[in-house]
XYZ file of N, CA, C and O in Angstrom:
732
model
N -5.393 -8.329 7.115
C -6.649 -8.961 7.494
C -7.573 -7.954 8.174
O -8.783 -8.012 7.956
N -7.204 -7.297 8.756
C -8.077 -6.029 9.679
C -8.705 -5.100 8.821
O -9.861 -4.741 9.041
N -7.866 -4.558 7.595
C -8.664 -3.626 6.633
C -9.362 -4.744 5.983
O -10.530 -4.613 6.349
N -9.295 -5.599 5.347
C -10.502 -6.377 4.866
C -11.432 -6.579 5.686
O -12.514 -6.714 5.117
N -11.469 -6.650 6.681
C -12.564 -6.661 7.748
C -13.435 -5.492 7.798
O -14.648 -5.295 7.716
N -12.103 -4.595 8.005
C -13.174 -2.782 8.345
C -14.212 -2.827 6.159
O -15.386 -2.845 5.792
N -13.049 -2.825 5.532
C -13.838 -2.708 4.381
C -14.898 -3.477 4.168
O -15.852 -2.908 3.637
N -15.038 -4.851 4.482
C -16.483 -5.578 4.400
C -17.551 -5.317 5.296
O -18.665 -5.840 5.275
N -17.077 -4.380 6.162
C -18.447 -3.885 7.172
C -18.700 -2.846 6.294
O -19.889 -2.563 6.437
N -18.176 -2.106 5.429
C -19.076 -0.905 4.626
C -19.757 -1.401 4.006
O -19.598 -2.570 3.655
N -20.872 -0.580 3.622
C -22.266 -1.107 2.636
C -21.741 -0.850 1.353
O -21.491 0.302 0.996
N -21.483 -2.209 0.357
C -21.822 -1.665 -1.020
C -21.660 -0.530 -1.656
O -20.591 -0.320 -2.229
N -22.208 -0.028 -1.665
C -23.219 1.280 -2.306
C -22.577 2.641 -1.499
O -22.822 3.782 -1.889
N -21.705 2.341 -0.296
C -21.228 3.624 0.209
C -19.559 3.573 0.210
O -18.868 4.409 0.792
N -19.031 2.424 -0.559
C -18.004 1.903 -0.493
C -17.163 2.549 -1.833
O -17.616 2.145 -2.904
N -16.000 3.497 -1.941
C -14.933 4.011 -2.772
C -13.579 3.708 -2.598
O -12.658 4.285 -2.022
N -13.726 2.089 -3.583
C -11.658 2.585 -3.516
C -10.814 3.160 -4.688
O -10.989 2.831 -5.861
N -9.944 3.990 -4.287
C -8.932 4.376 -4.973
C -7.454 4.060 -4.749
O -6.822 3.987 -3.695
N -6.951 3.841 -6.400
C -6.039 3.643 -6.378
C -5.627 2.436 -6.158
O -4.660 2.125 -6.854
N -6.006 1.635 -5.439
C -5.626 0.071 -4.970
C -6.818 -1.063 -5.436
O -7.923 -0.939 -4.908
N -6.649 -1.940 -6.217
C -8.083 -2.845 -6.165
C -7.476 -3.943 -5.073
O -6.364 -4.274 -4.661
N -8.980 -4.341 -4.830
C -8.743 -5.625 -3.140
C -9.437 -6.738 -4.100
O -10.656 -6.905 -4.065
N -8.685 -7.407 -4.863
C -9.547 -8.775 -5.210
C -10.346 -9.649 -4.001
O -11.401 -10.281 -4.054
N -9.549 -9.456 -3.064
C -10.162 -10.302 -1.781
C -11.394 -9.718 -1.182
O -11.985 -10.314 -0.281
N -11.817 -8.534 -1.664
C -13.196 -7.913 -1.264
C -14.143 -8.330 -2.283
O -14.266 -7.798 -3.386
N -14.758 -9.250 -1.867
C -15.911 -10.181 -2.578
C -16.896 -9.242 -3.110
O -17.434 -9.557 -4.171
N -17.340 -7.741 -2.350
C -18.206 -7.059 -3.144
C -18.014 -6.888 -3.927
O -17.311 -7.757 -4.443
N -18.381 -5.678 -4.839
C -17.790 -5.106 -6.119
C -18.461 -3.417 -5.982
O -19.501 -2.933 -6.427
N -17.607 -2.970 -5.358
C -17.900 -1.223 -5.137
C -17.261 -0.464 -6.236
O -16.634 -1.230 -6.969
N -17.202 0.735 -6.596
C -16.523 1.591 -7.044
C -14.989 1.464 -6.650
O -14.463 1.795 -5.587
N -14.311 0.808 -7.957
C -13.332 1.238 -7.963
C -12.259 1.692 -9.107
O -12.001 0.812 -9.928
N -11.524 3.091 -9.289
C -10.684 3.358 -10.213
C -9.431 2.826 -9.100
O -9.489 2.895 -7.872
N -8.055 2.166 -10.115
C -7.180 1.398 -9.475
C -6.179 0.995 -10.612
O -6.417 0.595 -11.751
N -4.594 1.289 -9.756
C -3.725 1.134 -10.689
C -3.417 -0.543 -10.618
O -3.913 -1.424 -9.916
N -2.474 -0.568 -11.563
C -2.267 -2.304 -11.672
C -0.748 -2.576 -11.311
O 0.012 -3.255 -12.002
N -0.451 -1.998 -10.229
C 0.914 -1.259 -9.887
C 2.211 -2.268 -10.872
O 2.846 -1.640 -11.720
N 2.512 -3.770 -10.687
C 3.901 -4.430 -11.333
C 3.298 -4.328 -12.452
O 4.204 -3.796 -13.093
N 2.432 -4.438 -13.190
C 2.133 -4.290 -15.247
C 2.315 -3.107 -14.890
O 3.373 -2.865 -15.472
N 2.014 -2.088 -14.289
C 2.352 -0.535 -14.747
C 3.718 0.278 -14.766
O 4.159 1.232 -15.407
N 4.073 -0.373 -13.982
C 6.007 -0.380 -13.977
C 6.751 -0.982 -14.891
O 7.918 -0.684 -15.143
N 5.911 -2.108 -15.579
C 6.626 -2.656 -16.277
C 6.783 -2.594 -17.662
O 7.650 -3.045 -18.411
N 5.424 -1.724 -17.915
C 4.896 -1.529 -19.401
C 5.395 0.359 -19.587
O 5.342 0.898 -20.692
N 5.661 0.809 -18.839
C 6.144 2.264 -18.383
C 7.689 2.055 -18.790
O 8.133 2.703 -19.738
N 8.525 1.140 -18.073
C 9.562 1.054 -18.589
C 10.267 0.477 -19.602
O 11.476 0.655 -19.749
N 9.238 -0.558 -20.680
C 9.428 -1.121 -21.822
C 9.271 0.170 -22.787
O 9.902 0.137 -23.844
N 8.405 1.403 -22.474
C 7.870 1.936 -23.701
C 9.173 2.764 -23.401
O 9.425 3.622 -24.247
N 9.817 2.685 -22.621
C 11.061 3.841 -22.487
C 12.122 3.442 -22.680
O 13.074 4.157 -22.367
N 12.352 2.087 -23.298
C 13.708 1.110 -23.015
C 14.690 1.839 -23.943
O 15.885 1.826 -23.646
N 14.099 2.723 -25.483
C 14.969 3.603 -25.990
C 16.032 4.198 -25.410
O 17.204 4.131 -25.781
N 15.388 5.042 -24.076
C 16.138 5.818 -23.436
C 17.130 5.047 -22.218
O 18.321 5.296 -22.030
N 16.162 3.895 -21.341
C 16.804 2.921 -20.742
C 18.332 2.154 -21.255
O 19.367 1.886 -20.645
N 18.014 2.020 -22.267
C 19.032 1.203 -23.245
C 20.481 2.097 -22.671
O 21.402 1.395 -23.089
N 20.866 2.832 -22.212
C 22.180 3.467 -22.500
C 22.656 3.118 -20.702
O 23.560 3.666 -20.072
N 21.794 2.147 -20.268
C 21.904 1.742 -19.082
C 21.971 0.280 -18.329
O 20.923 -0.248 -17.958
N 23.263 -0.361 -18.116
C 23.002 -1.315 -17.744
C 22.912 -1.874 -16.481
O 23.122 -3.068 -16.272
N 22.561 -0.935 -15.486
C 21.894 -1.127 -14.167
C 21.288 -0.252 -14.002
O 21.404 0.906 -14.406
N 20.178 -1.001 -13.039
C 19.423 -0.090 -12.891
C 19.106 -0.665 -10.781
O 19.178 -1.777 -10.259
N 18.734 0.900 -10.096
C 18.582 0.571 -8.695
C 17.126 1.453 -9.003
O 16.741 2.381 -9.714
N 16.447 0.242 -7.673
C 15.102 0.696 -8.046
C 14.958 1.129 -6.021
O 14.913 0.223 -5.189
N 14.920 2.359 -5.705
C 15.022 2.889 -4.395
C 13.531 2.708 -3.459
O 12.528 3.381 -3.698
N 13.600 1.840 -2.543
C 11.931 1.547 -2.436
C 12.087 1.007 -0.757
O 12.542 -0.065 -0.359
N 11.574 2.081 -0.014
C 11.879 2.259 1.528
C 11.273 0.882 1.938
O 10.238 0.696 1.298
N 11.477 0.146 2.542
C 10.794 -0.915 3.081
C 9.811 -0.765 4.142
O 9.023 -1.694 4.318
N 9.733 0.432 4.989
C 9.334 0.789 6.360
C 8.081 1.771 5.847
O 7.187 2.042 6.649
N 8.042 2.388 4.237
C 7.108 2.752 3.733
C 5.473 2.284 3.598
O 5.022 1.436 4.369
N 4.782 2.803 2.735
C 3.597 2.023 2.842
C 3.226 2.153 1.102
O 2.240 2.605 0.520
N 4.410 1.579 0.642
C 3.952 1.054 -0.699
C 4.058 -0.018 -1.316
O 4.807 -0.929 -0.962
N 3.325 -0.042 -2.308
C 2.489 -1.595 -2.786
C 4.106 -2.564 -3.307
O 5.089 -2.157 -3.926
N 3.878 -3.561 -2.888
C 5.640 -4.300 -3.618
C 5.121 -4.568 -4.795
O 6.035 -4.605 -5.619
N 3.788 -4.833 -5.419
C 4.626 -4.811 -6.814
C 5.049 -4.124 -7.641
O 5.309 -4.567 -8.760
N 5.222 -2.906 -7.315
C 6.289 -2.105 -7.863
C 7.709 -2.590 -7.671
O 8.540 -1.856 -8.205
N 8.021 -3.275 -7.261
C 9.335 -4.168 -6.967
C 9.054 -5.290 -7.862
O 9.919 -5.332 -8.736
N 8.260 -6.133 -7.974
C 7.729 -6.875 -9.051
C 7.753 -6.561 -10.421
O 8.449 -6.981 -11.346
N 7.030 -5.902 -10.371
C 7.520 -5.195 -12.015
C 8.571 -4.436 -12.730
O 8.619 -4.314 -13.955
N 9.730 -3.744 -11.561
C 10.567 -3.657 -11.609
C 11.711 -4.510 -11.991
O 12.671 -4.309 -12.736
N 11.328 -5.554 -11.248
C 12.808 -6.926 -11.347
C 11.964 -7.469 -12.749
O 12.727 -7.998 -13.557
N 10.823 -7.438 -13.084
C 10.480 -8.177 -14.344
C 11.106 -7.577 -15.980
O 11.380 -7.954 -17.119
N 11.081 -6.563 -15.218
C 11.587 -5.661 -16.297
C 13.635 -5.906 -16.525
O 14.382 -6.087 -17.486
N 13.742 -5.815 -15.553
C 15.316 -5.937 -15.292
C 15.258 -7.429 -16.172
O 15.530 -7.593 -17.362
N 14.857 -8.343 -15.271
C 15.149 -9.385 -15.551
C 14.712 -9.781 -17.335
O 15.528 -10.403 -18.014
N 13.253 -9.298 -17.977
C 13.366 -9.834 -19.147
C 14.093 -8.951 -20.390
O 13.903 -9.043 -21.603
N 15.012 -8.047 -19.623
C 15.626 -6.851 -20.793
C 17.344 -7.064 -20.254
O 18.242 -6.504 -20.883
N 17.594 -7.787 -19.239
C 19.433 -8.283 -19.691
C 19.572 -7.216 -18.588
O 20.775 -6.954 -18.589
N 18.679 -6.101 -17.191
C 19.671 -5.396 -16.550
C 20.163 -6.320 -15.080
O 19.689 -7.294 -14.495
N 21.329 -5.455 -14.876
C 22.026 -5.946 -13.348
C 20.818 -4.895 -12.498
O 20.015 -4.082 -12.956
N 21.036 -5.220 -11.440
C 19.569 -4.590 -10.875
C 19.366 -4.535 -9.415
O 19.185 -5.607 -8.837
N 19.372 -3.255 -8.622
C 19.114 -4.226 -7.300
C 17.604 -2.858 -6.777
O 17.084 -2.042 -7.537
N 17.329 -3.055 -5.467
C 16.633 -2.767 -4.714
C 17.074 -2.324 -3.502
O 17.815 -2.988 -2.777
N 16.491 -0.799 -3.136
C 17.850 -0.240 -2.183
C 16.627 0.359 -1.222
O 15.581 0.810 -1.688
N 16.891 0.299 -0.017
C 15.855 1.253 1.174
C 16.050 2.684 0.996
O 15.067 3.290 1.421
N 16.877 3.390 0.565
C 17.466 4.516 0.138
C 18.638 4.518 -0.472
O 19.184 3.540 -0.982
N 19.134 5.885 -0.416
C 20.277 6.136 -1.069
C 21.583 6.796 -0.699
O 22.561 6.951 -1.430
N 21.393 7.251 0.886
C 22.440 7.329 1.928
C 23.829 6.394 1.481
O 24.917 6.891 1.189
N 23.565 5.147 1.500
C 24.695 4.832 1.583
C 24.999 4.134 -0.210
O 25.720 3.146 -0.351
N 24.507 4.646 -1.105
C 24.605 4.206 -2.711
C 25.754 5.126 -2.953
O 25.851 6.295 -2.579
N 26.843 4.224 -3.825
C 27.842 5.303 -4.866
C 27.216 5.163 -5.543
O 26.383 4.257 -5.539
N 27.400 6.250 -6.660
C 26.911 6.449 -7.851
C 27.753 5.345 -9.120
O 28.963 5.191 -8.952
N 27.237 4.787 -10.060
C 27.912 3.975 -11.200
C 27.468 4.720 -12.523
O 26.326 5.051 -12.840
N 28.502 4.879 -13.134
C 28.313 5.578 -14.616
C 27.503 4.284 -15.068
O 27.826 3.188 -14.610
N 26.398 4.420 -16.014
C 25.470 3.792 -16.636
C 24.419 2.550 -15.429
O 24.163 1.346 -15.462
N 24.091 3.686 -14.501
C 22.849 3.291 -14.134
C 22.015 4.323 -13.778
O 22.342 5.413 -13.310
N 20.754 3.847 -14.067
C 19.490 4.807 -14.095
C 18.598 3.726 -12.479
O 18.339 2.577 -12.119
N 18.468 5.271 -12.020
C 17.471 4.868 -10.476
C 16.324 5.376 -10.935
O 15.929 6.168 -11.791
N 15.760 4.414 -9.789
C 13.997 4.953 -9.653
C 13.943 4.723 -8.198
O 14.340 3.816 -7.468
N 13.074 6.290 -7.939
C 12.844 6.665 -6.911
C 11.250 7.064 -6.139
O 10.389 7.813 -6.600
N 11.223 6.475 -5.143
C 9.805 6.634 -5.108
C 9.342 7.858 -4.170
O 8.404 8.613 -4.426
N 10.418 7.932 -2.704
C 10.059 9.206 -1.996
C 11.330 10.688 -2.592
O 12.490 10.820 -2.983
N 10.241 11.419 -2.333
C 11.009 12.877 -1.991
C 12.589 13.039 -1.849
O 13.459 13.251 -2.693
N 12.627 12.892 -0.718
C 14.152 12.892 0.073
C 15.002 11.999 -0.664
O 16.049 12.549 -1.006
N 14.868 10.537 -1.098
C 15.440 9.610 -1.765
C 16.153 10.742 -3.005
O 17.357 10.997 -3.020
N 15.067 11.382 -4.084
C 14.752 12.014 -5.118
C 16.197 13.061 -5.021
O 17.221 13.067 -5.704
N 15.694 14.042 -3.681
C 16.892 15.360 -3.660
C 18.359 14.686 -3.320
O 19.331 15.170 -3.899
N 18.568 13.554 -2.376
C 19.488 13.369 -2.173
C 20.410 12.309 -3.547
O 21.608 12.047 -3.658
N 19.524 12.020 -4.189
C 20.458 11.255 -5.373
C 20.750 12.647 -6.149
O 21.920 12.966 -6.363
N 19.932 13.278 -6.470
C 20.659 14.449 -7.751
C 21.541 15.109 -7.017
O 22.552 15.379 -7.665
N 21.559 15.562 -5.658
C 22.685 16.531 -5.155
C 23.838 15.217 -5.137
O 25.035 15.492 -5.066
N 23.425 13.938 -5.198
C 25.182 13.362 -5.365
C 25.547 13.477 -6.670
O 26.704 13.838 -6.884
N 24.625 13.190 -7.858
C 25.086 12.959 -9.529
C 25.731 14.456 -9.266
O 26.903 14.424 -9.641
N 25.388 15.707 -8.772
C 25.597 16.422 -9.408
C 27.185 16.948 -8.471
O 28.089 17.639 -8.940
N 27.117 16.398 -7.165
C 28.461 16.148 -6.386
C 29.509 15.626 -7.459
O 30.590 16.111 -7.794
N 28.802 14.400 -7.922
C 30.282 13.649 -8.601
C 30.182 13.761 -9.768
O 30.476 12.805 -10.485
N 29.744 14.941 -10.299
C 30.012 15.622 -11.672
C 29.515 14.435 -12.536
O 29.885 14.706 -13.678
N 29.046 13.592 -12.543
C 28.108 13.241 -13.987
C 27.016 13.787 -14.287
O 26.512 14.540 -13.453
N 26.602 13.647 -15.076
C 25.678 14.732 -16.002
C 24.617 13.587 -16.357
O 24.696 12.616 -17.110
N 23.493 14.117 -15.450
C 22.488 13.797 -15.121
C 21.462 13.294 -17.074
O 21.478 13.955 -18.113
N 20.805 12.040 -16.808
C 20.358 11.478 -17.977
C 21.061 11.039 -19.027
O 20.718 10.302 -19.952
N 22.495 11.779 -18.699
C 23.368 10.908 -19.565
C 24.523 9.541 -18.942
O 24.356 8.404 -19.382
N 25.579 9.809 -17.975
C 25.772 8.719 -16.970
C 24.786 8.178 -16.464
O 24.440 7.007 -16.615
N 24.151 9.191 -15.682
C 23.048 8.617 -14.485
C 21.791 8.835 -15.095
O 21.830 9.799 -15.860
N 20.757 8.313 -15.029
C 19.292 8.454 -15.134
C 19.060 8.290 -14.085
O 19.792 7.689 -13.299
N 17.725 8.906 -13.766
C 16.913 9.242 -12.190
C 15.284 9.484 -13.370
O 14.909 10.199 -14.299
N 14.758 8.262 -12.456
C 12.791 8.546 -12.316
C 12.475 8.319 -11.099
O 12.691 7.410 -10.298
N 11.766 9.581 -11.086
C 10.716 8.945 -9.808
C 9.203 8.947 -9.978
O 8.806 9.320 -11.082
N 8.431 8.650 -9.218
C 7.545 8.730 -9.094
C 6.463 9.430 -9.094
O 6.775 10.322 -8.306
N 4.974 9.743 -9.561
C 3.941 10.661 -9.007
C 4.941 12.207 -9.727
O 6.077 12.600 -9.463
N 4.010 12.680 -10.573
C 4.406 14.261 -11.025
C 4.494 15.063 -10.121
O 4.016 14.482 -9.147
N 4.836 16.127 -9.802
C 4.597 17.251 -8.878
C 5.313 18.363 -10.007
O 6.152 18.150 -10.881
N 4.784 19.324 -9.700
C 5.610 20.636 -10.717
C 6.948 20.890 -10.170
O 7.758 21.170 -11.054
N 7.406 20.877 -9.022
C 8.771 20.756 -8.940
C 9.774 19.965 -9.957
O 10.805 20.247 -10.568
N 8.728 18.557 -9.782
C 9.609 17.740 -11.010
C 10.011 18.215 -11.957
O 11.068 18.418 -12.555
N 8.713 18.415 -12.037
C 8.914 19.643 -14.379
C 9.752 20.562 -14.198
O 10.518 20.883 -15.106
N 9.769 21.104 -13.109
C 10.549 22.432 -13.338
C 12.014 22.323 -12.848
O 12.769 23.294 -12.900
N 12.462 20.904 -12.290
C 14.304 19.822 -12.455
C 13.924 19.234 -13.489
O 14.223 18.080 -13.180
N 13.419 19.160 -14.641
C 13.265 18.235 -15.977
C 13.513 16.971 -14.951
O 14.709 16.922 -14.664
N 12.959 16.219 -14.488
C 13.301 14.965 -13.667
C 11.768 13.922 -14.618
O 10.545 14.045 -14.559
N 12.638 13.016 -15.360
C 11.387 11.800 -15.396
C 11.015 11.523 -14.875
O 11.672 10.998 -13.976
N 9.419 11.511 -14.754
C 8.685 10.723 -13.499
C 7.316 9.356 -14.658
O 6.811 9.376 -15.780
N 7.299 8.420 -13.454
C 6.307 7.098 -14.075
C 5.027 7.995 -12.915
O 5.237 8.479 -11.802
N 4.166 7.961 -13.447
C 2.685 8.486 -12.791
C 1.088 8.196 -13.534
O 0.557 8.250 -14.643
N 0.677 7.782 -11.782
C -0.856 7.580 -12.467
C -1.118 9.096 -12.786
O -0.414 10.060 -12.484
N -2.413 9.063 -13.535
C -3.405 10.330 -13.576
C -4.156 10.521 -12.385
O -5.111 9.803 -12.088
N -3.792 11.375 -11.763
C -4.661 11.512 -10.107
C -6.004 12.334 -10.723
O -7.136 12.224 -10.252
N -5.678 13.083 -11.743
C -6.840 14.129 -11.980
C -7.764 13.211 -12.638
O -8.906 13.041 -12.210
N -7.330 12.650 -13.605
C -8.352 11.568 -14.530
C -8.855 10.304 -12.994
O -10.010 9.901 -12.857
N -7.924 9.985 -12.231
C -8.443 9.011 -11.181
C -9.988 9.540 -10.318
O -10.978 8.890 -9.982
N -9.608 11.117 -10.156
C -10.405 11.736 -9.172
C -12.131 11.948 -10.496
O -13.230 11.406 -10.375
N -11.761 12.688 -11.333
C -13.009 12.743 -12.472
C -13.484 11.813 -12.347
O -14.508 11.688 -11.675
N -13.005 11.026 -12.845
C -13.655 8.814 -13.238
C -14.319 8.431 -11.321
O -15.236 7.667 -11.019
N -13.547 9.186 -10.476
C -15.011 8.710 -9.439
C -15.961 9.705 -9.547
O -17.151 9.399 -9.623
N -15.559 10.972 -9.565
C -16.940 12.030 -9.527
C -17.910 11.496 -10.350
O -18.988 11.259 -9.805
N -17.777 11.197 -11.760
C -18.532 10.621 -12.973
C -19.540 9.572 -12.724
O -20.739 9.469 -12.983
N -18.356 8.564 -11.929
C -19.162 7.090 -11.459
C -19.951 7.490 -10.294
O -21.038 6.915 -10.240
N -19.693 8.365 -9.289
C -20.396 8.750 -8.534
C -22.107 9.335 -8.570
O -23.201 9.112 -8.051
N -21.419 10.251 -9.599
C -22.917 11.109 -10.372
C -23.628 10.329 -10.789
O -24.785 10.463 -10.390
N -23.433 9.451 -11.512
C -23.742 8.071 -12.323
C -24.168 6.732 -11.823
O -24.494 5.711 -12.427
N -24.054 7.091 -10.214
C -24.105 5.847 -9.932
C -23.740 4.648 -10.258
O -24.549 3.722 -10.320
N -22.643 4.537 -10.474
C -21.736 3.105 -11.626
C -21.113 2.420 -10.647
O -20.118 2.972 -10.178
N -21.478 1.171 -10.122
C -20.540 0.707 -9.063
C -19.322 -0.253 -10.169
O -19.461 -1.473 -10.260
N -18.196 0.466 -10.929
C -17.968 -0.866 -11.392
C -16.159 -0.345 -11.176
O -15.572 0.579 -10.612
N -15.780 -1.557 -11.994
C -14.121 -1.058 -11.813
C -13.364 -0.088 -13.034
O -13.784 0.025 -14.186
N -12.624 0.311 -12.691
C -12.042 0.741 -14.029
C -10.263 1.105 -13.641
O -9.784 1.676 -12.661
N -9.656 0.563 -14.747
C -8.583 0.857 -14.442
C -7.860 2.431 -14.677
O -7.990 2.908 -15.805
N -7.261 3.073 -13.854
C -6.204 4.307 -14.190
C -5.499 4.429 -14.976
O -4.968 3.369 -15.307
N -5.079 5.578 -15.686
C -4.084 5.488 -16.965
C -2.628 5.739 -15.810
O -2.650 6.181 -14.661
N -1.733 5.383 -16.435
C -0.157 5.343 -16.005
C 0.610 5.605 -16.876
O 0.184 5.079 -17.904
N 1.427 6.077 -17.040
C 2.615 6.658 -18.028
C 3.554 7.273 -17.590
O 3.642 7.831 -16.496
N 4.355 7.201 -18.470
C 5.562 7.835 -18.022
C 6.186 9.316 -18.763
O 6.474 9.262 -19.958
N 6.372 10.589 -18.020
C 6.322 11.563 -18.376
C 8.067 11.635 -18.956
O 8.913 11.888 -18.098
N 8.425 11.457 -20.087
C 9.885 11.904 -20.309
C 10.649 13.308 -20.475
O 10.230 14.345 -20.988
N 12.004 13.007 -19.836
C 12.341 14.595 -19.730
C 13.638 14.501 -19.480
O 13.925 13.304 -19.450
N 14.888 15.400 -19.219
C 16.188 15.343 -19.183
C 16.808 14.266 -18.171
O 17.870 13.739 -18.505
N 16.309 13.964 -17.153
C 16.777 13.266 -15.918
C 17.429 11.736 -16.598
O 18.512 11.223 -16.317
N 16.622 11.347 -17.342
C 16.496 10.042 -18.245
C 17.017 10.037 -19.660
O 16.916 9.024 -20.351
């Protein structure tokens, strides 16, 4: 309730959101914005090829964080309309590993500490275990690690554009999922 407040005292016209749309903000400012549970969910249907060799899946998602739940939403939608066992974990400290499940991971630390266990308990990463996480970084590419990610560069252009342009309108972010050995 407090950020809807601070956001309805900005003017219109000086108002940029990214990344998040606020249906509850009655204006209509500039915004590029992901559609976070359809984007998780349509990310992991187009991958179910590779999913398929997996019948659980843990979706790692800090609670004390500051990210959007429906990524937990679209997660269990996915579980639930494709037959997986499935859970939702604050981390991964205290997770054993199960031959034929694939995690998704959203922070860092979550990320290093699951591959240094697959690779502790000798399964062989994308084939027992699958691991995605989140948001590209070149580290990723360079652990072949699948990651689901908006376009930050296409997010950031599409405001400069609308900016230059003066376009107060919405537009949604592209999302996809980058495939690679992890998966």
């Amino acid at each position: 309730a407090n950020y809807l407040e601070t956001l309805k005292s900005i003017p219109n016209e000086e108002l940029v959101l990214l990344d998040r749309d606020i249906p509850e903000l009655h204006q209509s400012p500039l915004s590029i914005y992901q559609n976070f549970d359809k984007d998780i969910f349509e990310a992991l249907e187009k991958a179910n090829d590779l999913l398929s060799k997996y019948n659980r899946m843990v979706l790692v998602f800090p609670s004390d964080g500051n990210y959007p739940t429906e990524i937990v939403r679209g997660f269990r939608n996915f579980c639930i309309n494709y037959h997986k066992e499935f859970a939702v974990k604050d981390h991964t400290n205290d997770e054993t590993l199960k031959d034929g499940t694939a995690y998704i991971v959203v922070e860092e630390n979550d990320l290093a500490e699951l591959v240094k266990k697959v690779r502790c308990a000798g399964y062989n990463l994308g084939q027992e275990v699958g691991v995605i996480s989140f948001n590209e970084t070149t580290l990723k590419e360079l652990l072949g690690i699948t990651v689901i990610t908006t376009d930050f560069e296409t997010m950031g252009r599409t405001a400069a554009t609308l900016l230059l342009n003066q376009q107060r309108i919405r537009v949604k972010n592209p999302f996809y999922m980058i495939r690679r050995g992890s998966l």
